[in-house]
Short mmCIF file of C-alpha atoms and ligand atoms in Angstrom, two decimals:
data_model
loop_
_atom_site.label_atom_id
_atom_site.label_comp_id
_atom_site.label_asym_id
_atom_site.label_seq_id
_atom_site.Cartn_x
_atom_site.Cartn_y
_atom_site.Cartn_z
CA MET A 1 27.37 24.38 18.03
CA LEU A 2 27.44 20.72 19.05
CA MET A 3 30.13 20.22 21.69
CA LYS A 4 32.15 17.07 22.04
CA GLY A 5 31.88 17.06 25.82
CA VAL A 6 33.30 18.73 28.90
CA ILE A 7 36.90 19.61 29.60
CA PHE A 8 38.64 20.75 32.75
CA SER A 9 42.21 21.90 32.92
CA GLY A 10 44.07 24.04 35.38
CA MET A 11 47.28 25.92 36.01
CA ARG A 12 48.85 26.86 39.28
CA PRO A 13 49.13 30.66 39.51
CA THR A 14 52.82 31.17 38.84
CA GLY A 15 52.56 34.66 37.37
CA ARG A 16 53.60 35.55 33.86
CA LEU A 17 53.79 32.63 31.46
CA HIS A 18 56.71 31.74 29.26
CA ILE A 19 56.54 30.59 25.66
CA GLY A 20 56.99 26.99 26.85
CA ASN A 21 53.70 27.25 28.77
CA TYR A 22 52.16 28.81 25.70
CA PHE A 23 53.00 25.93 23.41
CA GLY A 24 52.67 23.29 26.11
CA ALA A 25 49.15 24.15 27.18
CA LEU A 26 47.66 27.46 26.14
CA THR A 27 47.53 26.95 22.36
CA ASN A 28 45.76 23.67 23.04
CA TRP A 29 43.30 25.34 25.39
CA VAL A 30 42.54 27.99 22.79
CA LYS A 31 41.81 25.36 20.17
CA LEU A 32 39.68 23.20 22.48
CA GLN A 33 37.45 26.07 23.57
CA ASN A 34 35.70 25.78 20.18
CA GLU A 35 35.12 22.05 20.49
CA TYR A 36 34.24 21.39 24.14
CA THR A 37 32.47 23.03 27.05
CA CYS A 38 35.62 24.15 28.83
CA TYR A 39 36.40 24.91 32.44
CA TYR A 40 39.84 26.42 32.88
CA GLY A 41 40.83 26.89 36.48
CA VAL A 42 43.38 28.92 38.35
CA VAL A 43 44.20 26.24 40.90
CA ASP A 44 45.32 28.45 43.76
CA TRP A 45 44.95 25.74 46.42
CA HIS A 46 47.30 23.54 44.44
CA ALA A 47 49.85 26.34 44.53
CA LEU A 48 49.70 26.21 48.33
CA THR A 49 50.66 22.53 48.46
CA THR A 50 54.29 23.54 48.08
CA GLY A 51 54.15 27.34 48.40
CA TYR A 52 52.37 27.49 51.74
CA SER A 53 54.91 29.58 53.63
CA GLU A 54 55.11 32.45 51.17
CA THR A 55 51.70 33.52 49.92
CA THR A 56 51.99 37.25 49.39
CA MET A 57 52.37 36.91 45.63
CA VAL A 58 49.45 34.57 44.98
CA LYS A 59 46.92 37.26 44.12
CA ASP A 60 49.23 39.12 41.78
CA ASN A 61 50.32 35.85 40.18
CA ILE A 62 46.68 35.01 39.45
CA LYS A 63 46.16 38.35 37.74
CA GLU A 64 49.33 38.16 35.66
CA MET A 65 48.68 34.60 34.57
CA VAL A 66 45.08 35.19 33.59
CA ILE A 67 46.04 38.33 31.65
CA ASP A 68 48.35 36.04 29.69
CA TRP A 69 45.53 33.53 29.10
CA LEU A 70 43.22 36.23 27.79
CA SER A 71 45.88 37.86 25.65
CA ALA A 72 46.79 34.51 24.13
CA GLY A 73 43.23 34.02 22.88
CA ILE A 74 41.32 32.35 25.69
CA ASP A 75 37.81 33.70 25.19
CA PRO A 76 35.77 34.15 28.37
CA ASP A 77 32.56 34.04 26.33
CA LYS A 78 33.41 30.57 25.07
CA CYS A 79 34.72 29.00 28.27
CA ASN A 80 34.40 29.24 32.03
CA LEU A 81 37.44 30.76 33.68
CA LEU A 82 37.39 30.11 37.38
CA ILE A 83 39.41 30.36 40.54
CA GLN A 84 39.45 27.06 42.40
CA SER A 85 39.01 28.63 45.84
CA LYS A 86 35.99 30.58 44.57
CA VAL A 87 34.26 27.26 43.94
CA PRO A 88 34.51 25.76 47.42
CA GLU A 89 32.63 22.64 46.26
CA HIS A 90 36.02 21.46 44.97
CA ALA A 91 37.09 21.22 48.62
CA GLU A 92 34.05 19.26 49.74
CA LEU A 93 34.46 16.78 46.92
CA HIS A 94 38.16 16.57 47.72
CA LEU A 95 37.28 15.64 51.30
CA LEU A 96 34.82 12.96 50.26
CA LEU A 97 37.18 11.51 47.67
CA SER A 98 39.97 11.49 50.24
CA MET A 99 37.93 8.93 52.19
CA ILE A 100 37.96 6.42 49.34
CA THR A 101 41.51 7.01 48.11
CA PRO A 102 44.07 4.54 49.45
CA VAL A 103 47.15 6.29 50.84
CA ALA A 104 49.26 3.68 49.06
CA TRP A 105 48.10 5.07 45.68
CA LEU A 106 49.26 8.52 46.68
CA GLU A 107 52.58 7.40 48.08
CA ARG A 108 53.33 5.60 44.82
CA ASN A 109 52.81 8.78 42.80
CA PRO A 110 56.04 9.39 40.83
CA VAL A 111 55.35 13.13 40.55
CA LEU A 112 55.27 13.38 44.35
CA LYS A 113 58.53 11.43 44.72
CA GLU A 114 60.19 13.78 42.26
CA GLN A 115 58.91 16.87 44.07
CA VAL A 116 60.01 15.62 47.47
CA ARG A 117 63.47 15.05 46.01
CA ASP A 118 63.74 18.25 43.95
CA LEU A 119 62.37 20.56 46.65
CA ASP A 120 64.14 18.60 49.40
CA LEU A 121 60.87 18.36 51.35
CA LYS A 122 61.26 15.14 53.39
CA GLU A 123 59.85 15.94 56.84
CA ASN A 124 58.23 19.10 55.52
CA MET A 125 55.98 17.38 53.04
CA GLY A 126 52.50 18.58 53.88
CA TYR A 127 49.40 16.44 54.11
CA GLY A 128 47.99 18.65 51.35
CA LEU A 129 50.80 17.77 48.97
CA LEU A 130 50.19 14.05 49.49
CA GLY A 131 46.58 14.71 48.52
CA TYR A 132 47.48 16.82 45.46
CA PRO A 133 46.07 14.22 43.03
CA VAL A 134 42.86 13.90 45.06
CA LEU A 135 42.28 17.63 44.78
CA MET A 136 43.05 17.37 41.08
CA ALA A 137 40.55 14.52 40.76
CA SER A 138 37.91 16.67 42.40
CA ASP A 139 38.69 19.59 40.01
CA ILE A 140 38.13 17.30 37.08
CA LEU A 141 35.26 15.11 38.29
CA ILE A 142 33.14 17.90 39.75
CA TYR A 143 32.39 19.14 36.20
CA LYS A 144 31.86 15.57 34.97
CA SER A 145 34.68 16.15 32.55
CA ASN A 146 35.10 13.82 29.63
CA ALA A 147 38.65 14.85 28.90
CA VAL A 148 41.61 16.66 30.42
CA PRO A 149 44.25 18.35 28.29
CA VAL A 150 47.63 18.37 30.06
CA GLY A 151 51.31 17.97 29.42
CA GLU A 152 52.94 14.55 29.69
CA ASP A 153 54.27 15.28 33.20
CA GLN A 154 50.71 15.29 34.53
CA SER A 155 49.64 11.92 33.12
CA PRO A 156 50.22 9.99 36.42
CA HIS A 157 47.85 12.47 38.08
CA ILE A 158 45.19 11.96 35.44
CA GLU A 159 45.51 8.20 35.80
CA LEU A 160 44.86 8.60 39.55
CA ALA A 161 41.85 10.83 38.87
CA ARG A 162 40.46 8.08 36.65
CA GLU A 163 41.07 5.44 39.33
CA ILE A 164 39.42 7.57 41.99
CA GLY A 165 36.41 8.23 39.74
CA ARG A 166 36.05 4.53 38.99
CA ARG A 167 36.27 3.67 42.67
CA PHE A 168 33.53 6.13 43.52
CA ASN A 169 31.28 4.79 40.76
CA TYR A 170 31.94 1.23 41.94
CA PHE A 171 31.15 1.85 45.64
CA TYR A 172 28.12 4.09 45.16
CA GLU A 173 26.50 5.05 41.87
CA ASN A 174 27.71 5.81 38.43
CA VAL A 175 28.07 9.58 38.89
CA PHE A 176 31.34 10.35 37.11
CA PRO A 177 32.37 9.89 33.50
CA ILE A 178 35.95 8.56 33.42
CA PRO A 179 37.91 11.34 31.73
CA ASP A 180 40.30 10.78 28.86
CA LEU A 181 43.75 12.25 28.77
CA ILE A 182 44.43 14.68 25.93
CA LEU A 183 48.18 15.02 25.57
CA SER A 184 49.34 18.16 23.84
CA LYS A 185 51.42 17.18 20.85
CA THR A 186 53.21 20.49 20.82
CA PRO A 187 56.97 20.74 20.46
CA LYS A 188 59.07 21.15 23.58
CA ILE A 189 60.77 24.53 23.56
CA PRO A 190 64.18 24.64 25.19
CA GLY A 191 65.23 27.52 27.42
CA ILE A 192 67.84 29.97 26.19
CA ASP A 193 70.56 27.75 27.72
CA GLY A 194 69.25 24.67 25.89
CA LYS A 195 67.86 23.07 29.08
CA LYS A 196 64.16 22.63 29.81
CA MET A 197 62.54 26.06 29.91
CA SER A 198 61.61 27.01 33.44
CA LYS A 199 61.02 30.14 35.42
CA SER A 200 63.21 28.97 38.28
CA LEU A 201 66.17 28.27 35.97
CA LYS A 202 65.81 31.84 34.63
CA ASN A 203 66.24 30.56 31.10
CA ASP A 204 62.76 31.48 29.96
CA ILE A 205 61.30 33.86 27.42
CA ASN A 206 58.03 35.28 28.64
CA LEU A 207 55.11 35.91 26.33
CA SER A 208 55.03 39.41 27.75
CA ASP A 209 58.75 40.19 27.32
CA LYS A 210 59.45 43.53 25.68
CA PRO A 211 61.06 43.43 22.23
CA GLU A 212 64.42 44.55 23.63
CA ASP A 213 64.33 41.77 26.26
CA ILE A 214 63.58 39.22 23.57
CA ARG A 215 66.52 40.51 21.50
CA ASN A 216 68.89 40.26 24.46
CA LYS A 217 67.72 36.82 25.44
CA VAL A 218 68.01 35.47 21.89
CA LEU A 219 71.49 36.97 21.53
CA SER A 220 72.58 35.09 24.65
CA MET A 221 71.31 31.72 23.38
CA ILE A 222 73.68 28.78 23.16
CA THR A 223 74.59 27.80 19.60
CA ASP A 224 76.82 25.13 18.08
CA PRO A 225 80.09 25.37 20.08
CA GLU A 226 82.08 24.38 16.98
CA LYS A 227 80.83 27.33 14.98
CA ILE A 228 82.93 30.24 16.17
CA ARG A 229 83.29 32.27 12.99
CA LEU A 230 80.89 32.85 10.13
CA SER A 231 83.21 30.73 7.97
CA ASP A 232 82.86 27.68 10.25
CA PRO A 233 80.22 25.24 8.99
CA GLY A 234 77.53 24.78 11.68
CA HIS A 235 75.56 21.83 13.04
CA PRO A 236 71.97 23.04 13.33
CA GLU A 237 70.89 19.78 15.01
CA VAL A 238 72.73 20.77 18.21
CA CYS A 239 71.78 24.46 18.13
CA THR A 240 69.10 25.98 20.35
CA VAL A 241 68.57 28.90 17.98
CA PHE A 242 67.87 26.46 15.17
CA LYS A 243 65.27 24.61 17.28
CA TYR A 244 63.48 27.93 17.63
CA HIS A 245 63.63 28.56 13.89
CA GLU A 246 62.04 25.13 13.40
CA ILE A 247 59.13 26.11 15.63
CA PHE A 248 58.66 29.79 14.85
CA ASN A 249 60.13 30.29 11.40
CA GLN A 250 58.90 27.47 9.19
CA LYS A 251 59.15 29.66 6.11
CA GLU A 252 62.90 30.16 6.31
CA VAL A 253 64.01 27.15 8.28
CA SER A 254 65.34 25.10 5.36
CA SER A 255 67.38 27.94 3.90
CA ILE A 256 68.74 28.73 7.37
CA GLU A 257 69.71 25.10 7.80
CA SER A 258 71.62 24.91 4.55
CA ASP A 259 73.23 28.35 4.90
CA CYS A 260 74.42 27.47 8.41
CA LYS A 261 75.89 24.15 7.27
CA LYS A 262 77.56 25.82 4.28
CA ALA A 263 79.09 28.52 6.50
CA LYS A 264 77.11 31.22 4.70
CA LEU A 265 75.20 32.35 7.77
CA GLY A 266 76.75 33.56 11.01
CA CYS A 267 75.24 33.00 14.44
CA VAL A 268 74.66 36.67 15.21
CA ALA A 269 72.72 37.25 11.99
CA CYS A 270 70.79 34.05 12.57
CA LYS A 271 69.89 35.15 16.10
CA LYS A 272 68.87 38.61 14.96
CA ARG A 273 66.53 37.09 12.42
CA LEU A 274 64.99 34.83 15.07
CA ALA A 275 64.54 37.70 17.51
CA GLU A 276 62.57 39.69 14.92
CA ILE A 277 60.39 36.66 14.13
CA LEU A 278 59.67 36.11 17.84
CA ILE A 279 58.91 39.77 18.42
CA ASP A 280 56.53 39.67 15.47
CA SER A 281 54.79 36.47 16.60
CA PHE A 282 53.77 38.01 19.89
CA HIS A 283 52.92 41.46 18.64
CA SER A 284 49.15 41.11 18.94
CA PHE A 285 49.61 39.34 22.27
CA ARG A 286 51.42 42.41 23.62
CA GLU A 287 48.70 44.72 22.30
CA LYS A 288 45.97 42.76 24.04
CA ARG A 289 48.03 42.51 27.19
CA LYS A 290 48.36 46.28 27.35
CA TYR A 291 44.56 46.55 27.29
CA TYR A 292 44.08 44.13 30.19
CA GLU A 293 46.93 45.67 32.20
CA GLU A 294 45.09 48.96 32.00
CA ASN A 295 41.77 47.34 32.85
CA THR A 296 42.54 44.74 35.49
CA HIS A 297 39.02 45.00 36.92
CA ILE A 298 37.83 43.29 33.74
CA VAL A 299 40.11 40.37 34.50
CA TRP A 300 38.72 39.97 38.02
CA ASP A 301 35.14 40.35 36.73
CA ILE A 302 35.73 37.57 34.22
CA LEU A 303 37.08 35.29 36.94
CA MET A 304 34.25 36.01 39.36
CA GLU A 305 31.61 35.50 36.65
CA GLY A 306 33.24 32.28 35.47
CA SER A 307 33.53 30.99 39.02
CA LYS A 308 29.86 31.70 39.62
CA ARG A 309 28.84 29.78 36.49
CA ALA A 310 31.14 26.92 37.43
CA ARG A 311 29.74 26.85 40.93
CA LYS A 312 26.23 26.14 39.69
CA VAL A 313 27.46 23.01 37.94
CA ALA A 314 29.68 22.00 40.85
CA GLU A 315 26.80 22.33 43.33
CA LYS A 316 24.64 20.08 41.21
CA THR A 317 27.29 17.40 40.99
CA LEU A 318 27.83 17.53 44.74
CA GLU A 319 24.13 16.98 45.33
CA GLU A 320 24.35 13.84 43.22
CA VAL A 321 27.47 12.79 45.11
CA ARG A 322 25.80 13.21 48.50
CA GLN A 323 22.77 11.30 47.27
CA ALA A 324 24.89 8.49 45.89
CA MET A 325 26.73 8.28 49.23
CA LYS A 326 23.46 8.48 51.16
CA ILE A 327 24.60 11.51 53.11
CA ASP A 328 21.90 13.87 51.85
CA TYR A 329 19.85 14.23 54.99
CA GLU A 330 16.69 16.09 54.02
N1 LIG B 401 48.71 19.81 38.47
C1 LIG B 401 48.47 20.60 37.31
C2 LIG B 401 49.81 21.22 36.87
O1 LIG B 401 50.66 21.47 37.68
C3 LIG B 401 47.47 21.69 37.54
C4 LIG B 401 46.11 21.14 37.80
C5 LIG B 401 45.40 21.16 38.96
C6 LIG B 401 45.28 20.48 36.85
N2 LIG B 401 44.21 20.57 38.81
C7 LIG B 401 44.09 20.14 37.53
C8 LIG B 401 45.45 20.14 35.51
C9 LIG B 401 43.08 19.43 36.90
C10 LIG B 401 44.42 19.45 34.87
C11 LIG B 401 43.25 19.10 35.57
O2 LIG B 401 49.97 21.47 35.70
#
């Protein structure tokens, strides 16, 4: 099949994924694997930029996350699944790019400012965290990617990767294509408390949750505070459960909307219906997950194979980079 170009995208190994990650990134990745030559990376070094003091979980988090990728439909025969640290060329390119990247660009990075504030880093901000976008640029550029699918929050990083690539091409030779940003147009899924879904807020629904966990979580969702009894007319536009019906239950969503407004549908029944729909949507996911859980060696084999394939490409790009910079002494 004729491919449209090369894609790189990555996720920090945070362990099991929630349904927000699924709609934010994974569904897009699954679709793109049929259209582009894809490199999907477990960016374990990026995880260390903030999580450097507690690293015992990294390996397990990699396994759990990649099991989720595979169970969600990422096909290792169609794309290259790699671990960043297994392709050490990323680090060499990161070093070289760090030479040409003005510190001022990195200090301006709004994502960094937010992290320093949210994680209260101040004096503890590592040198590695400052260089986060440079490492990201090397992830992307080393495969000569034409496009990078990410969520909106990452767009400042992609802009920096483009700037760094342009700067390299300008100083030396035209080695890197300047990658386009592919924003996922997927709906934002709120957490069960209505806030942004996040693992740390403990308001998430994991792809791998057992049916009874899904039921309990859905039953604890926030609904319209003015609808206390079945006979109270509801306001679906403020209800978290309704948002979920919009995303997962397109077939019934309009009847649910009108029944809720007309006080014909109570919140408990509405939640029970949603829980069953959610449980159903991830049925085949759970089946596949069971297989990989019982065969974790397959997961590691896939990652080692993918990293090896990726490394061949990365090595070639680095040779071109060294030549362009006139530091290939042979
Ligand atoms: N920073 C990205 C995130 O947190 C992960 C990432 C690392 C990435 N390197 C990348 C994404 C390269 C796209 C391309 O989501």
